[in-house]
Coordinates of C-alpha atoms in Angstrom, one line a residue:
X1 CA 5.9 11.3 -27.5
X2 CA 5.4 13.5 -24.4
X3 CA 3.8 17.2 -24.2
X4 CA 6.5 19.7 -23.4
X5 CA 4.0 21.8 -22.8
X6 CA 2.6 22.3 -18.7
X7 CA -0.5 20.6 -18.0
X8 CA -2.4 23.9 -17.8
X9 CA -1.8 24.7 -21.4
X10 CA -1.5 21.4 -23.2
X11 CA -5.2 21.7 -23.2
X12 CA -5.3 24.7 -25.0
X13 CA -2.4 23.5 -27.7
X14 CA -4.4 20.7 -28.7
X15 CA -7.8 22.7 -29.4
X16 CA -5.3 24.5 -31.4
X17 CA -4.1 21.8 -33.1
X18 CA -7.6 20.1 -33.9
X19 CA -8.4 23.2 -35.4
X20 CA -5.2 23.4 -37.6
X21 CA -5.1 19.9 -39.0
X22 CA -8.7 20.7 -40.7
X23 CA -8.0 23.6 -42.5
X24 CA -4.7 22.0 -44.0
X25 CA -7.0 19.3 -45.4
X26 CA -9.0 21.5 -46.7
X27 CA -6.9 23.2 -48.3
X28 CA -4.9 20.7 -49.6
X29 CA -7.4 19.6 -52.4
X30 CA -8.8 23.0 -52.9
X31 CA -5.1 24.6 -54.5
X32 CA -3.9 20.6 -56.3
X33 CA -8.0 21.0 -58.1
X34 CA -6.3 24.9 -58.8
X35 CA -10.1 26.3 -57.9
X36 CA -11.2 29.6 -58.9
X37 CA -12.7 30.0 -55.5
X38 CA -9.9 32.7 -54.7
X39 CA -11.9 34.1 -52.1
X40 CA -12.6 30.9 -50.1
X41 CA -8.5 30.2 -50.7
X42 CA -7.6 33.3 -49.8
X43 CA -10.1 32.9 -46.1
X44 CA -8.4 29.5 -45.6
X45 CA -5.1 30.6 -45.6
X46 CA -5.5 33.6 -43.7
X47 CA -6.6 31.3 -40.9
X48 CA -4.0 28.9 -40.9
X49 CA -1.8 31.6 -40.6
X50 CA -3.7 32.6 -37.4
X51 CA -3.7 29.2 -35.7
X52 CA -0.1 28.8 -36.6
X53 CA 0.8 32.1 -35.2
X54 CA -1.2 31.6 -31.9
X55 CA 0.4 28.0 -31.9
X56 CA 3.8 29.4 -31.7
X57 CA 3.1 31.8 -29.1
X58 CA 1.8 29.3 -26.8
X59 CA 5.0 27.4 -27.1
X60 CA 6.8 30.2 -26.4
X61 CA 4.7 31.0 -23.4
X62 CA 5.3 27.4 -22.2
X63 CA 8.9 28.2 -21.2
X64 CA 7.8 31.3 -19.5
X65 CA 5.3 29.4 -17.7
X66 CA 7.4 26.2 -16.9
X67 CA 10.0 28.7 -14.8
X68 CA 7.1 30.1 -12.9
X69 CA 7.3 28.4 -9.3
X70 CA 4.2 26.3 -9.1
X71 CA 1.0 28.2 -7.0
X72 CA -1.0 24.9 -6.9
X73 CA -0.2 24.6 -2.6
X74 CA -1.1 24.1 -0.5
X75 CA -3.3 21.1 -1.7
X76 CA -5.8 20.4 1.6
X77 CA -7.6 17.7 1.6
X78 CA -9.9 17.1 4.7
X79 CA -11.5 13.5 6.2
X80 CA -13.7 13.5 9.2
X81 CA -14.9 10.5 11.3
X82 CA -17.2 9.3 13.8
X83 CA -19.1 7.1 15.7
X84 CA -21.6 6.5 18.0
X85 CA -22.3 3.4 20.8
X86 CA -24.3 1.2 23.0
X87 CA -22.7 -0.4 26.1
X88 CA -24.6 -3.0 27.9
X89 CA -22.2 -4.4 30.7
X90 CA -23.3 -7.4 33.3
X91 CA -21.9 -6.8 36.9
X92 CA -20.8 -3.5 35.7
X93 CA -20.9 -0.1 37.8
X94 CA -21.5 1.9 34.8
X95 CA -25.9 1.3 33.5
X96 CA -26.3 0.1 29.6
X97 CA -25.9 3.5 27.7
X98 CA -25.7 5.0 24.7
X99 CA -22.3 7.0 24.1
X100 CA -21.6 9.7 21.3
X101 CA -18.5 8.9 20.6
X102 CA -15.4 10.9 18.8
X103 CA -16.0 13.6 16.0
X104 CA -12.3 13.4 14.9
X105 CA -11.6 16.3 12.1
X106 CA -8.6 15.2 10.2
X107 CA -6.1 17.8 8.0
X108 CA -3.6 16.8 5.5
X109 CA -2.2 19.7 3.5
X110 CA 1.1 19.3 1.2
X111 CA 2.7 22.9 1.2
X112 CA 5.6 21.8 -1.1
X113 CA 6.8 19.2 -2.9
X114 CA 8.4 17.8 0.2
X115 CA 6.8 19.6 3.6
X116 CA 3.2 19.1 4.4
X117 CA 1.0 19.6 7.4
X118 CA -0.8 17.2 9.6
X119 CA -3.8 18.0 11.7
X120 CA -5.7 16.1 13.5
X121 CA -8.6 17.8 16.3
X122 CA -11.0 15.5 18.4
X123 CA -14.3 16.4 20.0
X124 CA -15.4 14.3 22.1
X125 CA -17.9 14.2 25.5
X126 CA -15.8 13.1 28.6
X127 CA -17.4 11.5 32.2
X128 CA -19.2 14.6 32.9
X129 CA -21.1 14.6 29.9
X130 CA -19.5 18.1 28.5
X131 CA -18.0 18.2 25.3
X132 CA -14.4 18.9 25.0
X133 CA -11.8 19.2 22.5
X134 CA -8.2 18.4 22.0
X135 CA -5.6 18.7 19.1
X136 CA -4.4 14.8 19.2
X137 CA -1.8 15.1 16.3
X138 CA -0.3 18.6 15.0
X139 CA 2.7 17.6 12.9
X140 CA 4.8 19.5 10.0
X141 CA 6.7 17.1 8.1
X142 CA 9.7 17.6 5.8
X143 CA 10.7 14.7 3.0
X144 CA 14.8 15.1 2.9
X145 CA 14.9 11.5 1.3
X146 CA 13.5 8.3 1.3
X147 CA 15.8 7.3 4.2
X148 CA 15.3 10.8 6.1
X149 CA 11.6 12.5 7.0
X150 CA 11.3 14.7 9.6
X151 CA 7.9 15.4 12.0
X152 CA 8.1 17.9 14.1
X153 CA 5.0 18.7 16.7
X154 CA 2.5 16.0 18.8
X155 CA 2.8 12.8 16.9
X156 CA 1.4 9.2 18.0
X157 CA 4.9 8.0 19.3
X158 CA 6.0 4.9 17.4
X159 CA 5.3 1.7 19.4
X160 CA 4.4 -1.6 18.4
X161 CA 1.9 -1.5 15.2
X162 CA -1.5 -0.4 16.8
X163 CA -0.4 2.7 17.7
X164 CA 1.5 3.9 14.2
X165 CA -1.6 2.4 12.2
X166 CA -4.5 3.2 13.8
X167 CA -5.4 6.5 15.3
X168 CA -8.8 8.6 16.6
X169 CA -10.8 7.3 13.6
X170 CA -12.4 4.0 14.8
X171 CA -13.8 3.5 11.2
X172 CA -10.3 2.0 10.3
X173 CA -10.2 -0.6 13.3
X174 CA -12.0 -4.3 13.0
X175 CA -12.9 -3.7 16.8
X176 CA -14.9 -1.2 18.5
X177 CA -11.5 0.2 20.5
X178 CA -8.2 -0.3 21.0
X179 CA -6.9 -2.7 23.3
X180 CA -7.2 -1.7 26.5
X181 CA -3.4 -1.2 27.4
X182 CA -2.7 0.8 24.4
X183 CA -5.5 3.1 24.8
X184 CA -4.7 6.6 25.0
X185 CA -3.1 8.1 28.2
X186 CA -6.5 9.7 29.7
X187 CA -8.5 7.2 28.7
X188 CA -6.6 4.3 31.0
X189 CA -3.7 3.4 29.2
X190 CA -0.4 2.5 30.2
X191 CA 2.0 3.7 26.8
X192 CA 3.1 6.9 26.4
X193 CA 1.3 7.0 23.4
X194 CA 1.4 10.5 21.7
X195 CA 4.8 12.8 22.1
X196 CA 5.9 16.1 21.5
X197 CA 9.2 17.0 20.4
X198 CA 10.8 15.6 16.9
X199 CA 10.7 12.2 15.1
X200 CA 13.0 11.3 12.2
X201 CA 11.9 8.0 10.0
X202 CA 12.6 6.5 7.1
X203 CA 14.0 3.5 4.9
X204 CA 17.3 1.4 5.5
X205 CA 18.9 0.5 2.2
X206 CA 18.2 -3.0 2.9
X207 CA 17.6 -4.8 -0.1
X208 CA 14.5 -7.2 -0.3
X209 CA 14.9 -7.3 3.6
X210 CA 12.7 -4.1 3.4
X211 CA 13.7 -2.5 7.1
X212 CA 13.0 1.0 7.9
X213 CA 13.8 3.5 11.0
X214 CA 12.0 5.5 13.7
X215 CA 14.4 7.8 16.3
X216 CA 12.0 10.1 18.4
X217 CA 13.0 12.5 21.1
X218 CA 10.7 14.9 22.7
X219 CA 8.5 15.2 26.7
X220 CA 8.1 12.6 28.8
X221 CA 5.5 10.9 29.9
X222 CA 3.6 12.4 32.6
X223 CA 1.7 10.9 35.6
X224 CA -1.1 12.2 37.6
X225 CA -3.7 11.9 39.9
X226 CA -6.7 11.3 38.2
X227 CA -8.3 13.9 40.6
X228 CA -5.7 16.3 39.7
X229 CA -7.9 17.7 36.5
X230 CA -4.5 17.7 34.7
X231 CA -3.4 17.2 31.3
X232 CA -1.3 13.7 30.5
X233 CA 0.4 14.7 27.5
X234 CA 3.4 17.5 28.2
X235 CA 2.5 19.7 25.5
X236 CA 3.7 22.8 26.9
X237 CA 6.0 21.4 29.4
X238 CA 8.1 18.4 30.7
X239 CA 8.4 17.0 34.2
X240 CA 12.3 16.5 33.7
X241 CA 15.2 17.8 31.9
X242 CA 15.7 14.7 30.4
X243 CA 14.1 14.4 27.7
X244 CA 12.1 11.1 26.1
X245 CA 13.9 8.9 23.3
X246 CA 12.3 6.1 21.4
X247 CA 13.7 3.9 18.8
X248 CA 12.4 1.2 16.6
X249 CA 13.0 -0.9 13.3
X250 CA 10.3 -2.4 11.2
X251 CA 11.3 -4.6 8.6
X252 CA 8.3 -5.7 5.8
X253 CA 10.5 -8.6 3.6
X254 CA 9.6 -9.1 0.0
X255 CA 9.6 -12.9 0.2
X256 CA 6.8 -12.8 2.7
X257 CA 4.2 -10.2 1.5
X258 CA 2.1 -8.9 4.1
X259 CA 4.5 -9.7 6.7
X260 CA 5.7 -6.9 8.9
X261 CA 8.0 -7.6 12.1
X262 CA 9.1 -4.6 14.6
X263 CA 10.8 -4.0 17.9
X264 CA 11.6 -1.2 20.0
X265 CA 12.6 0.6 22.9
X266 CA 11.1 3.5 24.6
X267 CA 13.6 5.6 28.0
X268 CA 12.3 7.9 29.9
X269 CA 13.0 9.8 33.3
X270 CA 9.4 10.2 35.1
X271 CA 8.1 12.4 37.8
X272 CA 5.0 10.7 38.9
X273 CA 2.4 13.2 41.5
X274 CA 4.3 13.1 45.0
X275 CA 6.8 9.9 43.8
X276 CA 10.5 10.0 43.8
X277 CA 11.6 10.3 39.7
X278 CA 11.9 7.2 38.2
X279 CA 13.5 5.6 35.3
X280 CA 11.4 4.3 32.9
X281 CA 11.9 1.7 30.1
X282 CA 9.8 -0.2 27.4
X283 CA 11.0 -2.7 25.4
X284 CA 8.3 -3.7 22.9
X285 CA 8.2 -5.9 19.6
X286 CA 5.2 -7.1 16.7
X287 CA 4.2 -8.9 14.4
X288 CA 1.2 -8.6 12.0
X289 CA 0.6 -10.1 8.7
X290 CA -2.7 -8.3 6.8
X291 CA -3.9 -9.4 3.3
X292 CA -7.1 -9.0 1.3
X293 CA -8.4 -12.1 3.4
X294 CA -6.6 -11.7 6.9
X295 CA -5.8 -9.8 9.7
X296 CA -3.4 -10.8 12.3
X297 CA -1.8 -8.3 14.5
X298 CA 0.2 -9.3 17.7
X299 CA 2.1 -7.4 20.4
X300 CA 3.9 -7.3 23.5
X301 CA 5.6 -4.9 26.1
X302 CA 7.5 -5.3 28.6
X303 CA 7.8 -2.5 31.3
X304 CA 10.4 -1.3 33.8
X305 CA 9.8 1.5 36.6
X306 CA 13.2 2.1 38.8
X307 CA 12.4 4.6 41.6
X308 CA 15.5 6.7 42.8
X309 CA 14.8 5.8 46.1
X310 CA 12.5 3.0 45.9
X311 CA 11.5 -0.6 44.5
X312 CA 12.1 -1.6 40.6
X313 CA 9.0 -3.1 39.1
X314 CA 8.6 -4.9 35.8
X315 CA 5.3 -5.3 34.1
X316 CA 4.4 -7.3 31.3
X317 CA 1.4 -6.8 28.6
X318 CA 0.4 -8.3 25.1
X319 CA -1.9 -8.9 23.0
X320 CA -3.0 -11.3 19.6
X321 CA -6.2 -10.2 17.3
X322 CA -6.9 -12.4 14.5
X323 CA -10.1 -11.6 11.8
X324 CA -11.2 -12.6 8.4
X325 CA -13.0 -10.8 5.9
X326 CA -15.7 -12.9 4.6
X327 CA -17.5 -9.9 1.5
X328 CA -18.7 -7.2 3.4
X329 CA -18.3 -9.2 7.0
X330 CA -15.4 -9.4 9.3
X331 CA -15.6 -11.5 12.5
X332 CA -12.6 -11.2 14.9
X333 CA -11.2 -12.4 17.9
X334 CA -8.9 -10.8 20.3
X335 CA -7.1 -11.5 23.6
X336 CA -5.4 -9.1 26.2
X337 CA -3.3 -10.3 29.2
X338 CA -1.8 -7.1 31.2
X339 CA 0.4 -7.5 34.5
X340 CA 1.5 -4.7 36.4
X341 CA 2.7 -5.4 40.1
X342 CA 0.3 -3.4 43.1
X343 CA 4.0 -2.0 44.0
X344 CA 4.4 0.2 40.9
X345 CA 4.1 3.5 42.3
X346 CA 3.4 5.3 39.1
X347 CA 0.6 2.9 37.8
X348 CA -0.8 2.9 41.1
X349 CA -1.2 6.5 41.3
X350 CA -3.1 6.0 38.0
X351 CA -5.3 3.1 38.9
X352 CA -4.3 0.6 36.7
X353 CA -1.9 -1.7 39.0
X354 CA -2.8 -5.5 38.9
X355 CA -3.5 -8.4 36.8
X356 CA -6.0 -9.1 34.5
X357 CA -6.9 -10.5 31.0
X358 CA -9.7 -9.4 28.1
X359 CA -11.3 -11.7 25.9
X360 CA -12.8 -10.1 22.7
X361 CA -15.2 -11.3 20.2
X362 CA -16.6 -9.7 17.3
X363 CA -18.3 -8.8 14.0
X364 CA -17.2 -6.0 11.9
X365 CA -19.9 -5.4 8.7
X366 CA -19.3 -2.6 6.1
X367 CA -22.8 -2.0 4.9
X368 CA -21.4 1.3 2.6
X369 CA -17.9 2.1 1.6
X370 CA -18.1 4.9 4.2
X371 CA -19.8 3.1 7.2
X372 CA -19.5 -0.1 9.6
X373 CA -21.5 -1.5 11.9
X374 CA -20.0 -3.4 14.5
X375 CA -21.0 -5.7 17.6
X376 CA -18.1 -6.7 20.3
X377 CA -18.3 -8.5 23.2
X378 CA -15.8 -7.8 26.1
X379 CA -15.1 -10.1 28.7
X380 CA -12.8 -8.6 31.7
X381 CA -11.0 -10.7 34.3
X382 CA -9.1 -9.0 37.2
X383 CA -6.6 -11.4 39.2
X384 CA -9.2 -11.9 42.5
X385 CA -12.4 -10.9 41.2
X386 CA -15.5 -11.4 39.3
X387 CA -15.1 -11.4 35.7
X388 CA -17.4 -9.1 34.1
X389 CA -18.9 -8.5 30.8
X390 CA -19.9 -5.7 27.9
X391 CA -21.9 -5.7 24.9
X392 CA -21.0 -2.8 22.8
X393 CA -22.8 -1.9 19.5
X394 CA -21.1 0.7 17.6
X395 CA -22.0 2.5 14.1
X396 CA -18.5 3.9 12.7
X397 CA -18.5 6.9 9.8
X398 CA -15.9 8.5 7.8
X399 CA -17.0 11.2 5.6

């Protein structure tokens, strides 16, 4: 049978109740003998009494108590990560370094039974060697249902798997870094990868089919000029009226456990840095199976840029990483192709127009439950030039 009592005073009802049941069997044999010990009767009684009395009162209390509303939020728990590199490149512009990477400072706090709080503040060292810091995810959420959640704030926007599953902490990753298309928007990548505005999610009553939702709305996606010392997330302010909507279903089926399939599309009108605006569209889908053994995540994009007055490009970029965990070691391979005409006038004004493909190959090892070493190595070819190639070493915390 179940306590009716709350969990903060159950504790106290049962040292009553250890001390209760004694005294009954010790009196017990004390009055069926008929003792002439009066006095030590007379003590034991008197004490039952007592612990029945104080017994009753806590029950009593316990309905007093149990209408109380509950004071134990906000409940804030806090995880912080790290880690810190060695690059050694071949035919690269950039001299074999050491890098301190990200301190990533990461906040969840439940302030109800259904709202909680998400924080999520990066440190990190950029080109000019001076430390910086950001707020990368600031999110209250709010749990109507199962099938309805609500974020509200900057949120990693939902497209494809990698960016939904993996954020700032690289501890979590097999590889040193995300693929190089999906890294984050001021560090070369192509996605609009965080948002702000609002994001509802949830499941689909779907049966064993197991499909859930994602409808986002919120800034667009800004671009530009690197020397422009400008932010690429519009966290204060948009570059259009319209506004950004992304949509995408996942579906995880029950007959094939650790299956997960997902597609998406992304719209957008952007204003890229002295370019006419320009309708933008990304049609994405994935595929990743993970179990205790495997890992294998695949992706791919597809890209649209319509000027108002201008050309309509269409770019193309994927991605397949496979790894096994072998005890403490994971090796892992993974392959990037990206294709972006030299006529997209928003990519161009970012410098990351063209062709080329990554080859990566590497070796995760967890030496502690709270640390990985890892060793990647990176080989870049651009459509019409030498390919070149990086070494990187990386020692990943959480903490």
């Amino acid at each position: 049978m179940q306590s009716s009592l709350p969990p903060k005073l159950a504790p106290r009802a049962r040292r009553l109740l250890s001390s209760l049941l004694p005294a009954f069997f010790l009196l017990a044999p004390i009055v069926r003998a008929q003792t002439t010990d009066t006095e030590l009767v007379r003590k034991l009684v008197t004490r039952v009494d007592q612990l029945e009395h104080e017994l009753a009162e806590l029950k009593g209390n316990a309905v007093v108590a149990s209408s109380q509303p509950d004071e134990s939020y906000p409940r804030v728990r806090f995880s912080g990560f790290a880690d810190l590199n060695y690059h050694i490149t071949h035919r690269g512009a950039v001299p074999s370094h050491f890098e301190l990477g990200e301190f990533d400072l990461f906040i969840n706090s439940r302030i109800s039974d259904r709202a909680g709080v998400i924080a999520e503040t990066v440190v990190a060292a950029g080109d000019d060697n001076k430390f910086g810091m950001d707020v990368e995810r600031l999110i209250f959420q709010y749990k109507f249902s199962d099938a309805f959640q609500l974020d509200a704030g900057r949120f990693h926007t939902a497209l494809g798997y990698y960016n939904t599953a993996y954020h700032h902490g690289t501890w979590f990753q097999s590889a040193t870094g995300r693929p190089d298309f999906v890294n984050y928007e001021d560090s070369g990548g192509i996605l609009p990868v965080h948002m702000v505005g609002l994001s509802l999610h949830g499941a689909i009553p779907s049966g064993k089919l197991g499909l859930s939702y994602f409808a986002e709305v919120g800034n667009g996606h800004l671009f530009h000029d690197p020397t422009a010392n400008v932010g690429t997330v519009a966290n204060v302010a948009d570059a259009a009226n319209a506004k950004a909507v992304n949509f995408a279903l996942v579906a995880k089926p029950e007959a094939l456990p650790g299956m997960q399939f997902g597609a998406g599309l992304y719209h957008d009108m952007i204003v890229p840095d002295g370019q006419h605006r320009t309708e933008e569209n990304i049609a994405n889908a994935h595929v990743v199976f993970k179990d205790a053994a495997w890992e294998f995540i695949g992706e791919t994009y597809a890209i649209s840029h319509a000027a108002d007055r201008g050309l309509t490009t269409h770019s193309t970029a994927w991605f397949a990483q496979v790894a096994r965990q072998f005890g403490a070691w994971r090796p892992y391979l993974r392959y990037t192709w990206v294709d972006i005409p030299l006529g997209d006038a928003a990519y161009s004004l970012i410098g990351v127009a063209g062709k080329h493909h990554v080859t990566s190959v590497g070796l995760r090892w967890d030496f502690t439950d709270y640390a990985a070493y890892k060793i990647q190595l990176d080989q870049r070819t651009p459509e019409g030039a030498p390919t070149t190639s990086e070494l990187a070493l990386q020692l990943a915390l959480t903490f």
